[in-house]
């Protein structure tokens, strides 16, 4: 059962997002003495079939389009008249037999009311509408979305339609402005992200309570998906679930098609579960690590508490103005100090930091922006350079924190043979390893602890609510309540 139910979806959220973009693009155009006559134009996502078949894949809207318009359906276009501020949706003109197979063909007025836009037309009217609405001289100007996603290294796809060559187009102005708009979340956005966190937190706890040695990893994934959909109405996950046990927990992006969460886990294994539900496009990203038998061993406690201390220390230090690279280094240093205390490492921790030893145990970045995408936009805007050193180069942002950012804190400590063995053989780093102790951890796997944080005026707020201390996890797995009763 669940104490939660899906909250209403406020379309005012997307109207607010459009207003934010409008103010930003007007400011930019005015500062460079450019005309405010023109249209922002985005093309929504297209429904796709599985290869050559008639099997239609479950549709999820393109993220920038979702941000501005909140539209669930495929094959739409959306525009904003920069001069007047009016919003326009263009919907596909559906064939008559749509009503037989796929449901009622809704009138234009339905979409105008549902999505709180000023005007709605059909896609085949797009040329006529732009010409009629344009108040400037010459050809109407369209600002199209085209720019680099710094997480994927892919480019966003600019809108295209038959006859677009009849218009002036600008491919450079819109992307950096719209990407930056998404970095600071509104209160309405935060409500949806909080719900995604609430239902995901509850689902993680449900898995903790039901897991027993001898199960399959995919059964944990199934329990999570069932709970978040059954009680939260979350049809989509933010990303492919990672349900890693034993040595698999050292595989950072486990769960993909070649490693599909299919191992049978055993008594004594540690599980690393990285799973987050998505609600009305807005996501969550939570990782819990715990022993599948409900009791931590001393070695498991050592690594787990090293990561937990790093997680908690970063959260305590977060506030506006703090640099994210510094937070990553703080997490690394705390983990290295813990490994030294546990006799896994030996020597001077500051020297280890100089030699980038932290990247051997935590090769990924400390965290990433989160919102409509799991790895949300704005990590590396113009002027922010990506670090080049091991570990640091994997950071998805190197920015200073700002109030209203939502960012994950996900330190980890892994025993990845592909990194560990070369470091133990390297002339500059071999001196740091206590070979006798580290042999015990050869097949340990890894621990990651991940929470979603919103930066506040004076610090940050943790949106994730799951057991974190070892005693809390053991109590919940033994059937105790969460939160614990005092």
GROMACS .gro file of C-alpha atoms in nm:
model
  486
    1UNK     CA    1   0.000   0.000   0.000
    2UNK     CA    2   0.094   0.367  -0.022
    3UNK     CA    3   0.019   0.688   0.160
    4UNK     CA    4   0.055   0.881  -0.166
    5UNK     CA    5  -0.166   0.958  -0.464
    6UNK     CA    6  -0.077   1.137  -0.788
    7UNK     CA    7  -0.117   1.515  -0.749
    8UNK     CA    8  -0.305   1.727  -1.006
    9UNK     CA    9  -0.089   1.854  -1.293
   10UNK     CA   10  -0.088   2.235  -1.311
   11UNK     CA   11  -0.063   2.364  -1.669
   12UNK     CA   12   0.021   2.703  -1.512
   13UNK     CA   13   0.366   2.548  -1.470
   14UNK     CA   14   0.423   2.546  -1.847
   15UNK     CA   15   0.269   2.890  -1.891
   16UNK     CA   16   0.524   3.009  -1.634
   17UNK     CA   17   0.805   2.838  -1.825
   18UNK     CA   18   0.697   3.014  -2.145
   19UNK     CA   19   0.689   3.348  -1.963
   20UNK     CA   20   1.042   3.289  -1.829
   21UNK     CA   21   1.171   3.213  -2.180
   22UNK     CA   22   0.990   3.513  -2.328
   23UNK     CA   23   1.144   3.752  -2.074
   24UNK     CA   24   1.491   3.603  -2.130
   25UNK     CA   25   1.483   3.614  -2.509
   26UNK     CA   26   1.335   3.966  -2.516
   27UNK     CA   27   1.613   4.082  -2.283
   28UNK     CA   28   1.878   3.923  -2.504
   29UNK     CA   29   1.735   4.068  -2.827
   30UNK     CA   30   1.694   4.416  -2.677
   31UNK     CA   31   2.050   4.420  -2.542
   32UNK     CA   32   2.182   4.355  -2.894
   33UNK     CA   33   1.939   4.604  -3.054
   34UNK     CA   34   1.753   4.331  -3.243
   35UNK     CA   35   1.384   4.339  -3.332
   36UNK     CA   36   1.135   4.159  -3.109
   37UNK     CA   37   0.935   4.056  -3.418
   38UNK     CA   38   0.962   3.679  -3.468
   39UNK     CA   39   0.858   3.343  -3.332
   40UNK     CA   40   1.016   3.079  -3.112
   41UNK     CA   41   0.930   2.750  -3.283
   42UNK     CA   42   0.973   2.401  -3.140
   43UNK     CA   43   0.878   2.069  -3.291
   44UNK     CA   44   0.741   1.812  -3.049
   45UNK     CA   45   0.839   1.447  -3.045
   46UNK     CA   46   0.724   1.207  -3.312
   47UNK     CA   47   0.564   0.871  -3.248
   48UNK     CA   48   0.789   0.587  -3.367
   49UNK     CA   49   0.733   0.225  -3.460
   50UNK     CA   50   0.962  -0.062  -3.365
   51UNK     CA   51   1.187  -0.096  -3.668
   52UNK     CA   52   0.975  -0.200  -3.971
   53UNK     CA   53   0.677  -0.324  -3.770
   54UNK     CA   54   0.342  -0.168  -3.684
   55UNK     CA   55   0.425  -0.191  -3.313
   56UNK     CA   56   0.413   0.165  -3.177
   57UNK     CA   57   0.667   0.238  -2.903
   58UNK     CA   58   0.535   0.405  -2.585
   59UNK     CA   59   0.564   0.778  -2.658
   60UNK     CA   60   0.740   1.026  -2.431
   61UNK     CA   61   0.747   1.392  -2.528
   62UNK     CA   62   1.069   1.569  -2.631
   63UNK     CA   63   1.197   1.745  -2.321
   64UNK     CA   64   1.223   2.107  -2.437
   65UNK     CA   65   0.875   2.083  -2.587
   66UNK     CA   66   0.745   1.927  -2.267
   67UNK     CA   67   0.905   2.211  -2.066
   68UNK     CA   68   0.730   2.485  -2.263
   69UNK     CA   69   0.396   2.326  -2.348
   70UNK     CA   70   0.333   2.019  -2.129
   71UNK     CA   71   0.181   1.837  -2.428
   72UNK     CA   72   0.144   1.458  -2.386
   73UNK     CA   73   0.058   1.376  -2.748
   74UNK     CA   74   0.301   1.329  -3.040
   75UNK     CA   75   0.347   1.524  -3.365
   76UNK     CA   76   0.269   1.875  -3.235
   77UNK     CA   77   0.450   2.202  -3.301
   78UNK     CA   78   0.454   2.492  -3.057
   79UNK     CA   79   0.535   2.858  -3.107
   80UNK     CA   80   0.563   3.176  -2.904
   81UNK     CA   81   0.516   3.515  -3.072
   82UNK     CA   82   0.801   3.715  -2.917
   83UNK     CA   83   0.639   4.051  -2.988
   84UNK     CA   84   0.290   3.982  -2.852
   85UNK     CA   85   0.384   3.704  -2.610
   86UNK     CA   86   0.105   3.482  -2.743
   87UNK     CA   87   0.149   3.104  -2.745
   88UNK     CA   88   0.040   2.888  -3.037
   89UNK     CA   89  -0.002   2.510  -3.069
   90UNK     CA   90  -0.018   2.333  -3.403
   91UNK     CA   91  -0.182   1.991  -3.383
   92UNK     CA   92  -0.184   1.711  -3.640
   93UNK     CA   93  -0.501   1.683  -3.850
   94UNK     CA   94  -0.612   1.325  -3.774
   95UNK     CA   95  -0.779   1.091  -4.026
   96UNK     CA   96  -1.141   0.989  -3.969
   97UNK     CA   97  -1.051   0.629  -3.881
   98UNK     CA   98  -0.849   0.754  -3.581
   99UNK     CA   99  -1.185   0.770  -3.401
  100UNK     CA  100  -1.239   0.398  -3.470
  101UNK     CA  101  -0.905   0.269  -3.347
  102UNK     CA  102  -0.758   0.530  -3.111
  103UNK     CA  103  -1.044   0.729  -2.964
  104UNK     CA  104  -1.230   1.057  -3.001
  105UNK     CA  105  -1.086   1.322  -3.232
  106UNK     CA  106  -1.084   1.625  -3.005
  107UNK     CA  107  -1.157   1.976  -3.133
  108UNK     CA  108  -0.902   2.260  -3.134
  109UNK     CA  109  -1.079   2.414  -2.834
  110UNK     CA  110  -0.992   2.108  -2.623
  111UNK     CA  111  -0.618   2.163  -2.670
  112UNK     CA  112  -0.645   2.539  -2.616
  113UNK     CA  113  -0.816   2.480  -2.282
  114UNK     CA  114  -0.610   2.177  -2.172
  115UNK     CA  115  -0.269   2.330  -2.243
  116UNK     CA  116  -0.355   2.692  -2.156
  117UNK     CA  117  -0.231   2.843  -2.483
  118UNK     CA  118  -0.364   3.147  -2.669
  119UNK     CA  119  -0.423   2.990  -3.010
  120UNK     CA  120  -0.448   2.643  -3.166
  121UNK     CA  121  -0.431   2.556  -3.536
  122UNK     CA  122  -0.355   2.251  -3.748
  123UNK     CA  123   0.001   2.172  -3.854
  124UNK     CA  124  -0.093   2.215  -4.220
  125UNK     CA  125  -0.185   2.579  -4.143
  126UNK     CA  126   0.158   2.670  -4.003
  127UNK     CA  127   0.279   2.881  -4.298
  128UNK     CA  128  -0.045   3.078  -4.321
  129UNK     CA  129  -0.056   3.144  -3.944
  130UNK     CA  130   0.302   3.273  -3.922
  131UNK     CA  131   0.246   3.505  -4.218
  132UNK     CA  132  -0.076   3.639  -4.069
  133UNK     CA  133   0.063   3.686  -3.715
  134UNK     CA  134   0.401   3.837  -3.815
  135UNK     CA  135   0.409   4.213  -3.758
  136UNK     CA  136   0.762   4.289  -3.881
  137UNK     CA  137   0.894   4.365  -4.229
  138UNK     CA  138   1.026   4.110  -4.478
  139UNK     CA  139   1.000   3.734  -4.421
  140UNK     CA  140   0.881   3.611  -4.077
  141UNK     CA  141   1.174   3.511  -3.853
  142UNK     CA  142   1.174   3.174  -3.673
  143UNK     CA  143   1.403   3.106  -3.377
  144UNK     CA  144   1.473   2.732  -3.392
  145UNK     CA  145   1.623   2.507  -3.126
  146UNK     CA  146   1.970   2.383  -3.219
  147UNK     CA  147   2.256   2.329  -2.977
  148UNK     CA  148   2.482   2.082  -2.802
  149UNK     CA  149   2.370   1.870  -2.508
  150UNK     CA  150   2.687   1.861  -2.295
  151UNK     CA  151   2.589   1.530  -2.132
  152UNK     CA  152   2.519   1.328  -2.447
  153UNK     CA  153   2.726   1.527  -2.702
  154UNK     CA  154   2.416   1.512  -2.924
  155UNK     CA  155   2.254   1.816  -3.084
  156UNK     CA  156   1.891   1.911  -3.033
  157UNK     CA  157   1.683   1.886  -3.350
  158UNK     CA  158   1.553   2.214  -3.493
  159UNK     CA  159   1.192   2.224  -3.607
  160UNK     CA  160   1.132   2.144  -3.971
  161UNK     CA  161   0.824   2.146  -4.192
  162UNK     CA  162   0.745   2.163  -4.561
  163UNK     CA  163   0.783   2.525  -4.667
  164UNK     CA  164   1.020   2.636  -4.390
  165UNK     CA  165   1.249   2.773  -4.662
  166UNK     CA  166   0.996   3.057  -4.705
  167UNK     CA  167   1.103   3.196  -4.365
  168UNK     CA  168   1.414   3.350  -4.212
  169UNK     CA  169   1.559   3.115  -3.948
  170UNK     CA  170   1.796   3.164  -3.655
  171UNK     CA  171   1.971   2.851  -3.520
  172UNK     CA  172   2.200   3.008  -3.258
  173UNK     CA  173   1.999   3.238  -3.028
  174UNK     CA  174   1.736   3.010  -2.870
  175UNK     CA  175   1.924   2.706  -2.737
  176UNK     CA  176   2.153   2.866  -2.474
  177UNK     CA  177   1.867   3.081  -2.344
  178UNK     CA  178   1.615   2.795  -2.317
  179UNK     CA  179   1.872   2.553  -2.170
  180UNK     CA  180   1.952   2.807  -1.898
  181UNK     CA  181   1.581   2.867  -1.826
  182UNK     CA  182   1.555   2.500  -1.726
  183UNK     CA  183   1.837   2.524  -1.468
  184UNK     CA  184   1.642   2.715  -1.201
  185UNK     CA  185   1.322   2.539  -1.100
  186UNK     CA  186   0.994   2.714  -1.017
  187UNK     CA  187   0.787   2.620  -0.712
  188UNK     CA  188   0.543   2.431  -0.937
  189UNK     CA  189   0.827   2.232  -1.094
  190UNK     CA  190   0.966   2.153  -0.750
  191UNK     CA  191   0.629   2.012  -0.645
  192UNK     CA  192   0.636   1.757  -0.927
  193UNK     CA  193   1.001   1.667  -0.864
  194UNK     CA  194   0.915   1.625  -0.496
  195UNK     CA  195   0.630   1.388  -0.577
  196UNK     CA  196   0.856   1.185  -0.807
  197UNK     CA  197   1.099   1.165  -0.514
  198UNK     CA  198   0.826   1.075  -0.265
  199UNK     CA  199   0.687   0.785  -0.468
  200UNK     CA  200   1.036   0.665  -0.565
  201UNK     CA  201   1.152   0.678  -0.203
  202UNK     CA  202   0.850   0.475  -0.100
  203UNK     CA  203   0.916   0.223  -0.380
  204UNK     CA  204   1.282   0.184  -0.278
  205UNK     CA  205   1.170   0.108   0.079
  206UNK     CA  206   0.915  -0.143  -0.052
  207UNK     CA  207   1.197  -0.325  -0.233
  208UNK     CA  208   1.414  -0.323   0.082
  209UNK     CA  209   1.135  -0.485   0.279
  210UNK     CA  210   1.060  -0.759   0.025
  211UNK     CA  211   1.407  -0.859  -0.093
  212UNK     CA  212   1.546  -1.199   0.009
  213UNK     CA  213   1.857  -1.391  -0.104
  214UNK     CA  214   1.790  -1.624  -0.398
  215UNK     CA  215   1.580  -1.370  -0.591
  216UNK     CA  216   1.668  -1.227  -0.933
  217UNK     CA  217   1.786  -0.869  -0.975
  218UNK     CA  218   1.499  -0.800  -1.216
  219UNK     CA  219   1.250  -0.887  -0.943
  220UNK     CA  220   1.372  -0.582  -0.751
  221UNK     CA  221   1.329  -0.373  -1.065
  222UNK     CA  222   0.979  -0.513  -1.111
  223UNK     CA  223   0.879  -0.430  -0.751
  224UNK     CA  224   0.999  -0.072  -0.796
  225UNK     CA  225   0.822  -0.023  -1.129
  226UNK     CA  226   0.499  -0.174  -0.996
  227UNK     CA  227   0.488   0.046  -0.686
  228UNK     CA  228   0.568   0.373  -0.863
  229UNK     CA  229   0.310   0.305  -1.137
  230UNK     CA  230   0.041   0.145  -0.920
  231UNK     CA  231   0.040   0.417  -0.654
  232UNK     CA  232   0.208   0.711  -0.825
  233UNK     CA  233   0.070   0.692  -1.178
  234UNK     CA  234   0.429   0.698  -1.307
  235UNK     CA  235   0.416   0.525  -1.644
  236UNK     CA  236   0.774   0.625  -1.724
  237UNK     CA  237   1.099   0.586  -1.535
  238UNK     CA  238   1.357   0.863  -1.548
  239UNK     CA  239   1.614   0.614  -1.685
  240UNK     CA  240   1.677   0.240  -1.714
  241UNK     CA  241   1.680   0.087  -1.366
  242UNK     CA  242   2.015  -0.030  -1.228
  243UNK     CA  243   1.965  -0.334  -1.002
  244UNK     CA  244   2.317  -0.455  -0.935
  245UNK     CA  245   2.424  -0.713  -0.677
  246UNK     CA  246   2.761  -0.860  -0.585
  247UNK     CA  247   3.036  -0.777  -0.833
  248UNK     CA  248   2.778  -0.621  -1.069
  249UNK     CA  249   2.758  -0.320  -0.836
  250UNK     CA  250   3.101  -0.217  -0.965
  251UNK     CA  251   2.947  -0.174  -1.314
  252UNK     CA  252   2.847   0.191  -1.313
  253UNK     CA  253   2.572   0.170  -1.576
  254UNK     CA  254   2.459  -0.188  -1.513
  255UNK     CA  255   2.106  -0.278  -1.627
  256UNK     CA  256   2.150  -0.218  -2.000
  257UNK     CA  257   2.056  -0.478  -2.263
  258UNK     CA  258   2.390  -0.662  -2.237
  259UNK     CA  259   2.370  -0.676  -1.855
  260UNK     CA  260   1.995  -0.683  -1.795
  261UNK     CA  261   1.950  -0.709  -1.416
  262UNK     CA  262   1.931  -1.089  -1.440
  263UNK     CA  263   2.171  -1.229  -1.179
  264UNK     CA  264   2.046  -1.448  -0.895
  265UNK     CA  265   2.183  -1.284  -0.583
  266UNK     CA  266   2.306  -1.470  -0.276
  267UNK     CA  267   2.320  -1.438   0.100
  268UNK     CA  268   2.603  -1.195   0.181
  269UNK     CA  269   2.570  -0.990  -0.138
  270UNK     CA  270   2.539  -0.614  -0.136
  271UNK     CA  271   2.276  -0.458  -0.365
  272UNK     CA  272   2.310  -0.122  -0.541
  273UNK     CA  273   1.972  -0.004  -0.668
  274UNK     CA  274   1.964   0.315  -0.880
  275UNK     CA  275   1.601   0.380  -0.977
  276UNK     CA  276   1.380   0.685  -1.016
  277UNK     CA  277   1.022   0.738  -1.131
  278UNK     CA  278   0.905   1.020  -1.358
  279UNK     CA  279   0.581   1.211  -1.307
  280UNK     CA  280   0.450   1.442  -1.582
  281UNK     CA  281   0.797   1.459  -1.738
  282UNK     CA  282   0.971   1.555  -1.411
  283UNK     CA  283   1.203   1.294  -1.267
  284UNK     CA  284   1.385   1.160  -0.964
  285UNK     CA  285   1.717   0.978  -0.933
  286UNK     CA  286   1.774   0.777  -0.614
  287UNK     CA  287   2.033   0.515  -0.527
  288UNK     CA  288   2.017   0.288  -0.222
  289UNK     CA  289   2.284   0.033  -0.129
  290UNK     CA  290   2.213  -0.242   0.126
  291UNK     CA  291   2.290  -0.607   0.209
  292UNK     CA  292   2.031  -0.840   0.059
  293UNK     CA  293   2.012  -1.042   0.384
  294UNK     CA  294   1.940  -0.728   0.589
  295UNK     CA  295   2.263  -0.726   0.794
  296UNK     CA  296   2.583  -0.534   0.714
  297UNK     CA  297   2.916  -0.710   0.756
  298UNK     CA  298   3.209  -0.510   0.895
  299UNK     CA  299   3.360  -0.473   0.545
  300UNK     CA  300   3.026  -0.364   0.400
  301UNK     CA  301   2.984  -0.112   0.684
  302UNK     CA  302   3.333   0.026   0.622
  303UNK     CA  303   3.270   0.105   0.254
  304UNK     CA  304   2.907   0.207   0.307
  305UNK     CA  305   2.990   0.454   0.585
  306UNK     CA  306   3.277   0.600   0.382
  307UNK     CA  307   3.028   0.686   0.108
  308UNK     CA  308   2.760   0.800   0.355
  309UNK     CA  309   3.005   1.037   0.528
  310UNK     CA  310   3.092   1.188   0.189
  311UNK     CA  311   2.720   1.217   0.097
  312UNK     CA  312   2.632   1.388   0.426
  313UNK     CA  313   2.936   1.619   0.425
  314UNK     CA  314   2.857   1.748   0.077
  315UNK     CA  315   2.493   1.813   0.170
  316UNK     CA  316   2.606   2.002   0.482
  317UNK     CA  317   2.842   2.219   0.273
  318UNK     CA  318   2.602   2.295  -0.013
  319UNK     CA  319   2.467   2.649  -0.052
  320UNK     CA  320   2.455   2.919  -0.321
  321UNK     CA  321   2.803   3.020  -0.438
  322UNK     CA  322   2.967   2.686  -0.359
  323UNK     CA  323   3.154   2.537  -0.656
  324UNK     CA  324   3.055   2.185  -0.762
  325UNK     CA  325   3.414   2.078  -0.841
  326UNK     CA  326   3.504   2.161  -0.480
  327UNK     CA  327   3.214   1.946  -0.361
  328UNK     CA  328   3.340   1.654  -0.572
  329UNK     CA  329   3.688   1.689  -0.423
  330UNK     CA  330   3.539   1.703  -0.071
  331UNK     CA  331   3.358   1.372  -0.134
  332UNK     CA  332   3.674   1.213  -0.275
  333UNK     CA  333   3.885   1.322   0.021
  334UNK     CA  334   3.642   1.185   0.279
  335UNK     CA  335   3.624   0.849   0.100
  336UNK     CA  336   4.005   0.827   0.076
  337UNK     CA  337   4.040   0.912   0.446
  338UNK     CA  338   3.793   0.635   0.533
  339UNK     CA  339   3.978   0.384   0.315
  340UNK     CA  340   4.299   0.479   0.490
  341UNK     CA  341   4.137   0.430   0.832
  342UNK     CA  342   4.018   0.088   0.712
  343UNK     CA  343   4.377  -0.003   0.613
  344UNK     CA  344   4.283  -0.039   0.245
  345UNK     CA  345   4.506   0.257   0.162
  346UNK     CA  346   4.819   0.389   0.325
  347UNK     CA  347   5.010   0.716   0.300
  348UNK     CA  348   4.924   1.087   0.285
  349UNK     CA  349   4.568   1.163   0.173
  350UNK     CA  350   4.664   1.503   0.029
  351UNK     CA  351   4.926   1.325  -0.183
  352UNK     CA  352   4.656   1.080  -0.296
  353UNK     CA  353   4.441   1.377  -0.401
  354UNK     CA  354   4.726   1.524  -0.606
  355UNK     CA  355   4.774   1.188  -0.779
  356UNK     CA  356   4.395   1.172  -0.844
  357UNK     CA  357   4.361   0.840  -0.660
  358UNK     CA  358   4.000   0.927  -0.581
  359UNK     CA  359   3.912   0.868  -0.948
  360UNK     CA  360   4.017   0.502  -0.911
  361UNK     CA  361   3.742   0.447  -0.653
  362UNK     CA  362   3.491   0.707  -0.784
  363UNK     CA  363   3.541   0.755  -1.158
  364UNK     CA  364   3.206   0.927  -1.210
  365UNK     CA  365   3.108   1.280  -1.115
  366UNK     CA  366   2.951   1.366  -0.780
  367UNK     CA  367   2.614   1.456  -0.930
  368UNK     CA  368   2.417   1.626  -1.207
  369UNK     CA  369   2.132   1.868  -1.260
  370UNK     CA  370   1.793   1.700  -1.262
  371UNK     CA  371   1.447   1.799  -1.381
  372UNK     CA  372   1.270   1.708  -1.702
  373UNK     CA  373   1.577   1.503  -1.794
  374UNK     CA  374   1.773   1.288  -1.550
  375UNK     CA  375   2.086   1.468  -1.668
  376UNK     CA  376   1.921   1.806  -1.704
  377UNK     CA  377   2.040   2.094  -1.918
  378UNK     CA  378   2.285   2.372  -1.833
  379UNK     CA  379   2.585   2.177  -1.705
  380UNK     CA  380   2.840   2.357  -1.918
  381UNK     CA  381   2.712   2.687  -2.056
  382UNK     CA  382   2.947   2.914  -2.248
  383UNK     CA  383   3.234   3.021  -2.022
  384UNK     CA  384   3.227   2.717  -1.792
  385UNK     CA  385   3.516   2.485  -1.875
  386UNK     CA  386   3.507   2.110  -1.821
  387UNK     CA  387   3.793   1.988  -1.595
  388UNK     CA  388   4.042   1.759  -1.765
  389UNK     CA  389   4.181   1.547  -1.480
  390UNK     CA  390   4.066   1.188  -1.406
  391UNK     CA  391   3.734   1.176  -1.219
  392UNK     CA  392   3.684   1.551  -1.251
  393UNK     CA  393   3.643   1.527  -1.628
  394UNK     CA  394   3.335   1.308  -1.565
  395UNK     CA  395   3.158   1.589  -1.378
  396UNK     CA  396   2.836   1.684  -1.557
  397UNK     CA  397   2.873   2.042  -1.433
  398UNK     CA  398   3.151   2.257  -1.290
  399UNK     CA  399   2.927   2.551  -1.199
  400UNK     CA  400   2.876   2.743  -0.878
  401UNK     CA  401   2.547   2.649  -0.712
  402UNK     CA  402   2.249   2.884  -0.741
  403UNK     CA  403   1.925   2.893  -0.544
  404UNK     CA  404   1.660   2.686  -0.724
  405UNK     CA  405   1.897   2.438  -0.887
  406UNK     CA  406   1.808   2.071  -0.837
  407UNK     CA  407   2.118   1.851  -0.831
  408UNK     CA  408   2.195   1.494  -0.730
  409UNK     CA  409   2.454   1.409  -0.466
  410UNK     CA  410   2.577   1.059  -0.548
  411UNK     CA  411   2.922   0.972  -0.418
  412UNK     CA  412   3.035   0.614  -0.464
  413UNK     CA  413   3.318   0.379  -0.383
  414UNK     CA  414   3.378   0.088  -0.622
  415UNK     CA  415   3.638  -0.183  -0.669
  416UNK     CA  416   3.654  -0.178  -1.049
  417UNK     CA  417   3.926  -0.415  -1.166
  418UNK     CA  418   3.982  -0.220  -1.488
  419UNK     CA  419   4.085   0.082  -1.277
  420UNK     CA  420   4.219  -0.079  -0.961
  421UNK     CA  421   4.478  -0.315  -1.110
  422UNK     CA  422   4.645  -0.052  -1.333
  423UNK     CA  423   4.661   0.191  -1.037
  424UNK     CA  424   4.820  -0.079  -0.819
  425UNK     CA  425   5.081  -0.137  -1.093
  426UNK     CA  426   5.146   0.232  -1.159
  427UNK     CA  427   5.477   0.364  -1.024
  428UNK     CA  428   5.324   0.684  -0.880
  429UNK     CA  429   5.014   0.529  -0.717
  430UNK     CA  430   5.117   0.172  -0.623
  431UNK     CA  431   5.262   0.294  -0.291
  432UNK     CA  432   4.916   0.387  -0.160
  433UNK     CA  433   4.767   0.036  -0.168
  434UNK     CA  434   4.769  -0.210   0.118
  435UNK     CA  435   4.770  -0.521  -0.100
  436UNK     CA  436   4.689  -0.766   0.177
  437UNK     CA  437   4.373  -0.581   0.278
  438UNK     CA  438   4.260  -0.488  -0.070
  439UNK     CA  439   4.263  -0.853  -0.177
  440UNK     CA  440   3.956  -0.896   0.049
  441UNK     CA  441   3.767  -0.642  -0.163
  442UNK     CA  442   3.859  -0.779  -0.506
  443UNK     CA  443   3.499  -0.897  -0.570
  444UNK     CA  444   3.324  -0.655  -0.336
  445UNK     CA  445   3.149  -0.455  -0.608
  446UNK     CA  446   3.063  -0.106  -0.493
  447UNK     CA  447   2.842   0.131  -0.296
  448UNK     CA  448   2.661   0.440  -0.422
  449UNK     CA  449   2.429   0.664  -0.219
  450UNK     CA  450   2.228   0.916  -0.418
  451UNK     CA  451   1.979   1.181  -0.311
  452UNK     CA  452   1.813   1.471  -0.495
  453UNK     CA  453   1.878   1.817  -0.349
  454UNK     CA  454   1.726   2.156  -0.421
  455UNK     CA  455   1.956   2.450  -0.343
  456UNK     CA  456   1.788   2.697  -0.106
  457UNK     CA  457   1.879   3.053  -0.003
  458UNK     CA  458   2.098   2.936   0.286
  459UNK     CA  459   2.179   2.573   0.208
  460UNK     CA  460   1.983   2.291   0.048
  461UNK     CA  461   1.682   2.065   0.105
  462UNK     CA  462   1.696   1.688   0.058
  463UNK     CA  463   1.394   1.582  -0.149
  464UNK     CA  464   1.472   1.210  -0.103
  465UNK     CA  465   1.341   1.025   0.203
  466UNK     CA  466   1.489   0.677   0.247
  467UNK     CA  467   1.682   0.503   0.527
  468UNK     CA  468   2.051   0.596   0.507
  469UNK     CA  469   2.224   0.497   0.834
  470UNK     CA  470   2.315   0.128   0.853
  471UNK     CA  471   2.096   0.080   1.160
  472UNK     CA  472   1.801   0.246   0.983
  473UNK     CA  473   1.837   0.015   0.683
  474UNK     CA  474   1.863  -0.295   0.903
  475UNK     CA  475   1.557  -0.188   1.103
  476UNK     CA  476   1.345  -0.126   0.792
  477UNK     CA  477   1.455  -0.455   0.633
  478UNK     CA  478   1.356  -0.631   0.957
  479UNK     CA  479   1.004  -0.488   0.922
  480UNK     CA  480   1.040  -0.165   1.119
  481UNK     CA  481   0.849   0.153   1.027
  482UNK     CA  482   0.983   0.437   0.814
  483UNK     CA  483   1.031   0.700   0.932
  484UNK     CA  484   1.130   0.527   1.256
  485UNK     CA  485   0.912   0.587   1.560
  486UNK     CA  486   1.084   0.776   1.840
   0.00000   0.00000   0.00000
